[in-house]
Amino acid sequence: MKKLSLLLILFSALFSAQSSRMIYQYTFRPDSTKVDSLKTEWMYLDIQKDGSKYYSKNTFESDSIINESIKKQMAAGMKNISVSRQNKGGEINYEVEKTYQEYKTYLTSRIGNDSYKVLEDRKIDWKITPEKKKIGEFNAQKATVNFAGRNWTAWFTNEVPVLDGPYKFSGLPGLIVEVYDDSGSHKMELKGIKKLVAQKAEELNTQGKDIPFVKKKPLEVNRQQYIKQLKQYQNDPVQGMREIMNQPNSKIKVNINGQEFTDPKEVLRALEQNAREEMKKNNNWIELKP
C-alpha cells in the first residue's frame, strides 16, 4: 500500500505539468503468413494539455537524421540532394493525434512520397467488463471492442489521471496499459512513464525542391479519399516518384539498403521492386478495414 501511494504521488507530480510521455512496446506480426515474423517497435504517446501524439521513436529519429543531412547539403549549395534510405529506421511510418477539447482523432500516414491526415469517423464503442487483474504496478480492468476489422482487448487503469491510450484507442475511464487483438498479431504494452520536455518542432525548408523520403506537410482527406489513395499506391507504388523525376532538371540519387541508383529508369525500377516486396511482407495491417 505504501509503494502504491508513492507511485500515485509520483504520477500526480508528473501530470501536474500536463506534459508526459508514455512509452509503449508495440509487438506486431507484419506478415500474416509467417508466425515467426514478430517485430517490436518502441512507441511514444506524448501527453499535452490539449491532446496527445502517438508515434515511433525510431522513425522520428530516422527522419531527424535525414532532415539534418538535407539541411547540410542545401546549406553547402549542392544542386543534387542525396537521400539515404536505410532499413535502420522505424517500421511504423504513421502517427496518431488526439485533441482533448474537440475529442477528435487523426491518423497521419505516408503513402509513397506523400503524407495524408485522416479524421477518424468511426466510434470506438468499448464494452467494459467486471474482470480485473494486476499489470505491473497497476490495477487494471478489462474492456473489449471490435474496431477496423479486429477484435481488441484492452486493460486500463484509473490510477493514472489520463483518459487515453496507444494508437487510436481512447474513451475508457483511465489509461490503457495493455491492448491486443485476438489473433495475436498486434499488442501494445505500457513500459514506462516520464516527464516530457517540450521541444519546438522545426520544419525543413526544402527551398521549393520536391525531395523524396522527406516528411511533408500532410494533405487533409476524409477516410474514403484515404482508402482511394491506398489503392492507387498498391496499383502503382512509384507514381509520386515518377512525377518528381519528370520535373525539369530533376536529378535524384537514391540509396536503397546500401546500393546507390542515379539513372532515372534504375531508380524507378529499384523503388518499385522494393515497394512491392515491402507490401508483400507487410500484409497484416493493424486495420484490416481502414
mmCIF file of C-alpha atoms in Angstrom:
data_model
loop_
_atom_site.group_PDB
_atom_site.id
_atom_site.type_symbol
_atom_site.label_atom_id
_atom_site.label_comp_id
_atom_site.label_asym_id
_atom_site.label_seq_id
_atom_site.Cartn_x
_atom_site.Cartn_y
_atom_site.Cartn_z
ATOM 1 C CA MET A 1 0.000 0.000 0.000
ATOM 2 C CA LYS A 2 2.862 2.341 0.838
ATOM 3 C CA LYS A 3 4.503 1.610 -2.540
ATOM 4 C CA LEU A 4 1.247 2.342 -4.376
ATOM 5 C CA SER A 5 0.828 5.636 -2.527
ATOM 6 C CA LEU A 6 4.329 6.688 -3.540
ATOM 7 C CA LEU A 7 3.546 5.816 -7.156
ATOM 8 C CA LEU A 8 0.358 7.881 -7.095
ATOM 9 C CA ILE A 9 2.282 10.853 -5.667
ATOM 10 C CA LEU A 10 4.865 10.450 -8.434
ATOM 11 C CA PHE A 11 2.189 10.303 -11.142
ATOM 12 C CA SER A 12 0.471 13.391 -9.713
ATOM 13 C CA ALA A 13 3.775 15.260 -9.921
ATOM 14 C CA LEU A 14 4.361 14.061 -13.484
ATOM 15 C CA PHE A 15 0.968 15.145 -14.709
ATOM 16 C CA SER A 16 0.798 18.438 -12.871
ATOM 17 C CA ALA A 17 2.738 19.984 -15.750
ATOM 18 C CA GLN A 18 0.341 18.408 -18.284
ATOM 19 C CA SER A 19 3.270 17.062 -20.313
ATOM 20 C CA SER A 20 4.218 13.413 -20.008
ATOM 21 C CA ARG A 21 5.452 10.621 -22.252
ATOM 22 C CA MET A 22 4.010 7.114 -22.124
ATOM 23 C CA ILE A 23 6.427 4.558 -23.543
ATOM 24 C CA TYR A 24 4.811 1.530 -25.180
ATOM 25 C CA GLN A 25 6.325 -1.633 -26.564
ATOM 26 C CA TYR A 26 4.499 -2.479 -29.757
ATOM 27 C CA THR A 27 4.802 -6.107 -30.858
ATOM 28 C CA PHE A 28 3.334 -6.935 -34.258
ATOM 29 C CA ARG A 29 3.342 -9.598 -36.944
ATOM 30 C CA PRO A 30 3.727 -7.791 -40.311
ATOM 31 C CA ASP A 31 3.360 -10.973 -42.392
ATOM 32 C CA SER A 32 0.200 -12.943 -41.625
ATOM 33 C CA THR A 33 1.615 -15.986 -43.443
ATOM 34 C CA LYS A 34 4.632 -16.242 -41.122
ATOM 35 C CA VAL A 35 4.008 -16.971 -37.452
ATOM 36 C CA ASP A 36 7.650 -16.190 -36.598
ATOM 37 C CA SER A 37 7.636 -12.734 -38.223
ATOM 38 C CA LEU A 38 7.022 -10.862 -34.953
ATOM 39 C CA LYS A 39 8.733 -7.487 -34.651
ATOM 40 C CA THR A 40 8.999 -4.934 -31.877
ATOM 41 C CA GLU A 41 8.935 -1.139 -32.036
ATOM 42 C CA TRP A 42 9.159 1.402 -29.236
ATOM 43 C CA MET A 43 6.307 3.882 -29.463
ATOM 44 C CA TYR A 44 5.752 7.193 -27.687
ATOM 45 C CA LEU A 45 2.414 8.575 -26.537
ATOM 46 C CA ASP A 46 3.150 12.213 -25.700
ATOM 47 C CA ILE A 47 0.502 13.750 -23.477
ATOM 48 C CA GLN A 48 -0.009 17.508 -23.562
ATOM 49 C CA LYS A 49 -2.715 19.717 -22.072
ATOM 50 C CA ASP A 50 -4.780 19.888 -25.270
ATOM 51 C CA GLY A 51 -4.123 16.448 -26.739
ATOM 52 C CA SER A 52 -1.741 13.603 -27.448
ATOM 53 C CA LYS A 53 0.513 12.270 -30.177
ATOM 54 C CA TYR A 54 1.438 8.612 -30.745
ATOM 55 C CA TYR A 55 4.449 7.841 -32.942
ATOM 56 C CA SER A 56 7.500 5.621 -33.453
ATOM 57 C CA LYS A 57 10.705 6.504 -31.628
ATOM 58 C CA ASN A 58 12.915 5.042 -34.371
ATOM 59 C CA THR A 59 11.022 6.666 -37.241
ATOM 60 C CA PHE A 60 11.202 10.047 -35.532
ATOM 61 C CA GLU A 61 14.960 9.704 -35.040
ATOM 62 C CA SER A 62 15.493 8.463 -38.623
ATOM 63 C CA ASP A 63 13.508 11.397 -40.045
ATOM 64 C CA SER A 64 15.591 13.803 -37.953
ATOM 65 C CA ILE A 65 18.850 12.351 -39.335
ATOM 66 C CA ILE A 66 17.582 12.629 -42.942
ATOM 67 C CA ASN A 67 16.472 16.232 -42.377
ATOM 68 C CA GLU A 68 19.844 17.199 -40.897
ATOM 69 C CA SER A 69 21.653 15.640 -43.865
ATOM 70 C CA ILE A 70 19.478 17.524 -46.354
ATOM 71 C CA LYS A 71 19.903 20.823 -44.478
ATOM 72 C CA LYS A 72 23.697 20.470 -44.632
ATOM 73 C CA GLN A 73 23.631 19.664 -48.365
ATOM 74 C CA MET A 74 21.382 22.619 -49.136
ATOM 75 C CA ALA A 75 23.467 24.952 -46.975
ATOM 76 C CA ALA A 76 26.524 23.850 -48.953
ATOM 77 C CA GLY A 77 24.741 24.830 -52.168
ATOM 78 C CA MET A 78 24.604 21.315 -53.579
ATOM 79 C CA LYS A 79 22.306 21.077 -56.595
ATOM 80 C CA ASN A 80 21.785 17.322 -56.374
ATOM 81 C CA ILE A 81 20.467 16.207 -52.988
ATOM 82 C CA SER A 82 21.450 12.707 -51.875
ATOM 83 C CA VAL A 83 18.910 10.903 -49.692
ATOM 84 C CA SER A 84 19.912 7.682 -47.955
ATOM 85 C CA ARG A 85 17.059 5.265 -47.348
ATOM 86 C CA GLN A 86 18.327 2.599 -44.987
ATOM 87 C CA ASN A 87 16.455 -0.090 -43.084
ATOM 88 C CA LYS A 88 17.733 1.252 -39.768
ATOM 89 C CA GLY A 89 14.705 3.483 -39.365
ATOM 90 C CA GLY A 90 11.413 2.575 -37.766
ATOM 91 C CA GLU A 91 8.945 0.111 -39.220
ATOM 92 C CA ILE A 92 5.993 2.318 -38.276
ATOM 93 C CA ASN A 93 5.507 5.364 -40.506
ATOM 94 C CA TYR A 94 2.184 6.629 -39.152
ATOM 95 C CA GLU A 95 1.290 8.968 -36.299
ATOM 96 C CA VAL A 96 -1.961 9.387 -34.384
ATOM 97 C CA GLU A 97 -3.017 12.678 -32.826
ATOM 98 C CA LYS A 98 -5.978 13.194 -30.488
ATOM 99 C CA THR A 99 -7.493 16.519 -29.459
ATOM 100 C CA TYR A 100 -8.957 16.532 -25.964
ATOM 101 C CA GLN A 101 -11.228 19.543 -26.330
ATOM 102 C CA GLU A 102 -12.736 18.544 -29.670
ATOM 103 C CA TYR A 103 -12.475 14.799 -28.974
ATOM 104 C CA LYS A 104 -11.189 14.107 -32.464
ATOM 105 C CA THR A 105 -8.649 11.542 -33.639
ATOM 106 C CA TYR A 106 -6.404 11.975 -36.684
ATOM 107 C CA LEU A 107 -4.208 9.435 -38.433
ATOM 108 C CA THR A 108 -1.231 10.860 -40.341
ATOM 109 C CA SER A 109 0.211 8.267 -42.679
ATOM 110 C CA ARG A 110 2.668 8.215 -45.559
ATOM 111 C CA ILE A 111 1.666 6.699 -48.860
ATOM 112 C CA GLY A 112 4.597 6.663 -51.238
ATOM 113 C CA ASN A 113 6.114 10.132 -51.263
ATOM 114 C CA ASP A 114 3.026 11.860 -49.876
ATOM 115 C CA SER A 115 1.545 12.214 -46.419
ATOM 116 C CA TYR A 116 -2.161 12.269 -45.517
ATOM 117 C CA LYS A 117 -4.017 13.389 -42.409
ATOM 118 C CA VAL A 118 -7.259 11.472 -41.916
ATOM 119 C CA LEU A 119 -10.042 12.260 -39.469
ATOM 120 C CA GLU A 120 -11.304 9.069 -37.819
ATOM 121 C CA ASP A 121 -15.081 8.960 -38.298
ATOM 122 C CA ARG A 122 -15.738 5.640 -36.550
ATOM 123 C CA LYS A 123 -16.625 5.437 -32.872
ATOM 124 C CA ILE A 124 -14.725 3.016 -30.641
ATOM 125 C CA ASP A 125 -17.613 1.525 -28.692
ATOM 126 C CA TRP A 126 -15.985 -0.217 -25.719
ATOM 127 C CA LYS A 127 -17.692 -2.867 -23.627
ATOM 128 C CA ILE A 128 -16.289 -2.690 -20.090
ATOM 129 C CA THR A 129 -16.336 -5.997 -18.205
ATOM 130 C CA PRO A 130 -16.036 -6.592 -14.436
ATOM 131 C CA GLU A 131 -12.825 -8.611 -14.915
ATOM 132 C CA LYS A 132 -9.752 -7.124 -13.237
ATOM 133 C CA LYS A 133 -6.082 -8.036 -12.844
ATOM 134 C CA LYS A 134 -2.737 -6.584 -11.871
ATOM 135 C CA ILE A 135 -0.460 -5.462 -14.716
ATOM 136 C CA GLY A 136 2.914 -4.387 -13.372
ATOM 137 C CA GLU A 137 2.213 -1.869 -10.623
ATOM 138 C CA PHE A 138 -1.280 -1.085 -11.866
ATOM 139 C CA ASN A 139 -4.692 -2.434 -11.007
ATOM 140 C CA ALA A 140 -6.378 -2.796 -14.385
ATOM 141 C CA GLN A 141 -9.852 -3.559 -15.727
ATOM 142 C CA LYS A 142 -10.820 -5.273 -18.956
ATOM 143 C CA ALA A 143 -12.675 -3.805 -21.933
ATOM 144 C CA THR A 144 -13.323 -5.180 -25.423
ATOM 145 C CA VAL A 145 -14.217 -3.741 -28.827
ATOM 146 C CA ASN A 146 -14.410 -4.617 -32.495
ATOM 147 C CA PHE A 147 -12.648 -1.897 -34.465
ATOM 148 C CA ALA A 148 -11.473 -1.707 -38.095
ATOM 149 C CA GLY A 149 -11.923 -5.431 -38.655
ATOM 150 C CA ARG A 150 -10.232 -6.735 -35.495
ATOM 151 C CA ASN A 151 -11.445 -7.807 -32.056
ATOM 152 C CA TRP A 152 -9.460 -5.957 -29.400
ATOM 153 C CA THR A 153 -8.996 -6.464 -25.667
ATOM 154 C CA ALA A 154 -7.758 -3.565 -23.550
ATOM 155 C CA TRP A 155 -6.727 -3.310 -19.915
ATOM 156 C CA PHE A 156 -6.994 0.177 -18.419
ATOM 157 C CA THR A 157 -6.193 1.715 -15.047
ATOM 158 C CA ASN A 158 -7.700 4.712 -13.266
ATOM 159 C CA GLU A 159 -4.545 5.057 -11.157
ATOM 160 C CA VAL A 160 -3.090 7.409 -13.774
ATOM 161 C CA PRO A 161 -5.096 10.605 -14.469
ATOM 162 C CA VAL A 162 -5.150 10.177 -18.253
ATOM 163 C CA LEU A 163 -8.086 9.031 -20.402
ATOM 164 C CA ASP A 164 -6.049 7.919 -23.392
ATOM 165 C CA GLY A 165 -4.066 5.067 -24.879
ATOM 166 C CA PRO A 166 -1.862 3.968 -27.772
ATOM 167 C CA TYR A 167 -2.834 4.276 -31.439
ATOM 168 C CA LYS A 168 -6.468 5.410 -31.873
ATOM 169 C CA PHE A 169 -7.582 3.766 -28.647
ATOM 170 C CA SER A 170 -9.143 6.035 -26.015
ATOM 171 C CA GLY A 171 -12.522 6.664 -24.435
ATOM 172 C CA LEU A 172 -12.070 4.448 -21.373
ATOM 173 C CA PRO A 173 -12.136 5.816 -17.801
ATOM 174 C CA GLY A 174 -8.372 5.593 -17.428
ATOM 175 C CA LEU A 175 -5.067 4.987 -19.173
ATOM 176 C CA ILE A 176 -4.783 1.901 -21.390
ATOM 177 C CA VAL A 177 -1.787 -0.075 -20.116
ATOM 178 C CA GLU A 178 -2.215 -3.013 -22.497
ATOM 179 C CA VAL A 179 -4.209 -3.677 -25.670
ATOM 180 C CA TYR A 180 -4.064 -6.586 -28.124
ATOM 181 C CA ASP A 181 -6.092 -8.210 -30.881
ATOM 182 C CA ASP A 182 -7.454 -11.752 -30.673
ATOM 183 C CA SER A 183 -5.186 -13.071 -33.450
ATOM 184 C CA GLY A 184 -2.033 -12.238 -31.515
ATOM 185 C CA SER A 185 -0.841 -10.035 -34.395
ATOM 186 C CA HIS A 186 -0.745 -6.692 -32.581
ATOM 187 C CA LYS A 187 -0.021 -5.890 -28.939
ATOM 188 C CA MET A 188 0.841 -2.610 -27.182
ATOM 189 C CA GLU A 189 2.152 -2.651 -23.605
ATOM 190 C CA LEU A 190 2.940 0.313 -21.371
ATOM 191 C CA LYS A 191 6.569 0.038 -20.235
ATOM 192 C CA GLY A 192 7.307 3.443 -18.762
ATOM 193 C CA ILE A 193 6.172 6.967 -17.964
ATOM 194 C CA LYS A 194 8.394 10.019 -17.832
ATOM 195 C CA LYS A 195 8.125 13.778 -17.826
ATOM 196 C CA LEU A 196 8.076 15.260 -21.318
ATOM 197 C CA VAL A 197 10.445 18.089 -22.083
ATOM 198 C CA ALA A 198 8.742 20.432 -24.528
ATOM 199 C CA GLN A 199 10.522 20.673 -27.882
ATOM 200 C CA LYS A 200 9.705 23.068 -30.680
ATOM 201 C CA ALA A 201 9.100 21.260 -33.945
ATOM 202 C CA GLU A 202 11.320 22.595 -36.725
ATOM 203 C CA GLU A 203 10.065 22.373 -40.300
ATOM 204 C CA LEU A 204 12.552 21.534 -43.016
ATOM 205 C CA ASN A 205 12.803 24.250 -45.659
ATOM 206 C CA THR A 206 13.475 22.453 -48.942
ATOM 207 C CA GLN A 207 13.545 25.762 -50.844
ATOM 208 C CA GLY A 208 10.831 24.588 -53.210
ATOM 209 C CA LYS A 209 12.524 21.283 -54.024
ATOM 210 C CA ASP A 210 10.375 18.148 -54.028
ATOM 211 C CA ILE A 211 12.726 15.709 -52.286
ATOM 212 C CA PRO A 212 11.753 12.030 -51.901
ATOM 213 C CA PHE A 213 11.537 10.370 -48.453
ATOM 214 C CA VAL A 214 11.278 13.754 -46.719
ATOM 215 C CA LYS A 215 8.393 14.174 -44.313
ATOM 216 C CA LYS A 216 5.928 16.634 -45.860
ATOM 217 C CA LYS A 217 3.047 18.660 -44.565
ATOM 218 C CA PRO A 218 0.129 16.205 -44.782
ATOM 219 C CA LEU A 219 -2.844 16.653 -47.073
ATOM 220 C CA GLU A 220 -6.104 16.573 -45.122
ATOM 221 C CA VAL A 221 -8.522 13.994 -46.553
ATOM 222 C CA ASN A 222 -11.514 12.015 -45.357
ATOM 223 C CA ARG A 223 -11.325 8.277 -44.825
ATOM 224 C CA GLN A 224 -12.857 7.412 -48.207
ATOM 225 C CA GLN A 225 -10.290 9.584 -50.014
ATOM 226 C CA TYR A 226 -7.516 7.959 -47.977
ATOM 227 C CA ILE A 227 -8.669 4.468 -48.945
ATOM 228 C CA LYS A 228 -8.652 5.561 -52.599
ATOM 229 C CA GLN A 229 -5.037 6.761 -52.262
ATOM 230 C CA LEU A 230 -4.056 3.444 -50.663
ATOM 231 C CA LYS A 231 -5.483 1.514 -53.594
ATOM 232 C CA GLN A 232 -3.756 3.773 -56.121
ATOM 233 C CA TYR A 233 -0.433 3.229 -54.382
ATOM 234 C CA GLN A 234 -0.893 -0.536 -54.387
ATOM 235 C CA ASN A 235 -1.505 -0.413 -58.145
ATOM 236 C CA ASP A 236 1.397 1.955 -58.889
ATOM 237 C CA PRO A 237 3.776 2.458 -55.922
ATOM 238 C CA VAL A 238 6.165 4.777 -57.800
ATOM 239 C CA GLN A 239 3.628 7.195 -59.280
ATOM 240 C CA GLY A 240 4.703 10.031 -56.978
ATOM 241 C CA MET A 241 8.391 9.437 -57.641
ATOM 242 C CA ARG A 242 7.757 9.316 -61.395
ATOM 243 C CA GLU A 243 6.113 12.747 -61.197
ATOM 244 C CA ILE A 244 9.112 14.149 -59.299
ATOM 245 C CA MET A 245 11.600 12.736 -61.796
ATOM 246 C CA ASN A 246 9.643 14.143 -64.754
ATOM 247 C CA GLN A 247 10.176 17.668 -63.473
ATOM 248 C CA PRO A 248 12.731 19.808 -65.428
ATOM 249 C CA ASN A 249 16.349 19.405 -64.307
ATOM 250 C CA SER A 250 15.371 16.736 -61.802
ATOM 251 C CA LYS A 251 18.330 14.589 -60.788
ATOM 252 C CA ILE A 252 17.918 12.119 -57.954
ATOM 253 C CA LYS A 253 20.373 9.750 -56.317
ATOM 254 C CA VAL A 254 18.748 7.158 -54.097
ATOM 255 C CA ASN A 255 20.416 4.761 -51.663
ATOM 256 C CA ILE A 256 18.330 1.645 -51.005
ATOM 257 C CA ASN A 257 19.820 -0.744 -48.475
ATOM 258 C CA GLY A 258 23.362 0.396 -49.255
ATOM 259 C CA GLN A 259 23.082 0.370 -53.062
ATOM 260 C CA GLU A 260 23.024 3.675 -54.913
ATOM 261 C CA PHE A 261 20.934 4.402 -58.013
ATOM 262 C CA THR A 262 21.175 7.518 -60.191
ATOM 263 C CA ASP A 263 19.781 6.533 -63.587
ATOM 264 C CA PRO A 264 16.063 7.502 -63.613
ATOM 265 C CA LYS A 265 14.904 4.158 -65.003
ATOM 266 C CA GLU A 266 17.014 2.235 -62.497
ATOM 267 C CA VAL A 267 15.750 4.413 -59.639
ATOM 268 C CA LEU A 268 12.115 3.760 -60.549
ATOM 269 C CA ARG A 269 12.720 0.046 -61.128
ATOM 270 C CA ALA A 270 14.535 -0.357 -57.800
ATOM 271 C CA LEU A 271 11.938 1.662 -55.887
ATOM 272 C CA GLU A 272 9.029 -0.267 -57.377
ATOM 273 C CA GLN A 273 10.675 -3.617 -56.658
ATOM 274 C CA ASN A 274 11.432 -2.524 -53.087
ATOM 275 C CA ALA A 275 7.885 -1.209 -52.576
ATOM 276 C CA ARG A 276 6.236 -4.389 -53.842
ATOM 277 C CA GLU A 277 8.500 -6.541 -51.676
ATOM 278 C CA GLU A 278 7.570 -4.416 -48.679
ATOM 279 C CA MET A 279 3.844 -4.679 -49.444
ATOM 280 C CA LYS A 280 4.152 -8.457 -49.768
ATOM 281 C CA LYS A 281 5.953 -8.747 -46.434
ATOM 282 C CA ASN A 282 3.670 -6.237 -44.667
ATOM 283 C CA ASN A 283 0.208 -7.618 -45.382
ATOM 284 C CA ASN A 284 -1.110 -7.801 -41.818
ATOM 285 C CA TRP A 285 -2.134 -4.179 -41.214
ATOM 286 C CA ILE A 286 -3.293 -3.025 -37.818
ATOM 287 C CA GLU A 287 -6.577 -2.048 -39.512
ATOM 288 C CA LEU A 288 -7.945 -4.838 -41.682
ATOM 289 C CA LYS A 289 -10.649 -2.384 -42.730
ATOM 290 C CA PRO A 290 -9.062 1.115 -42.973
#
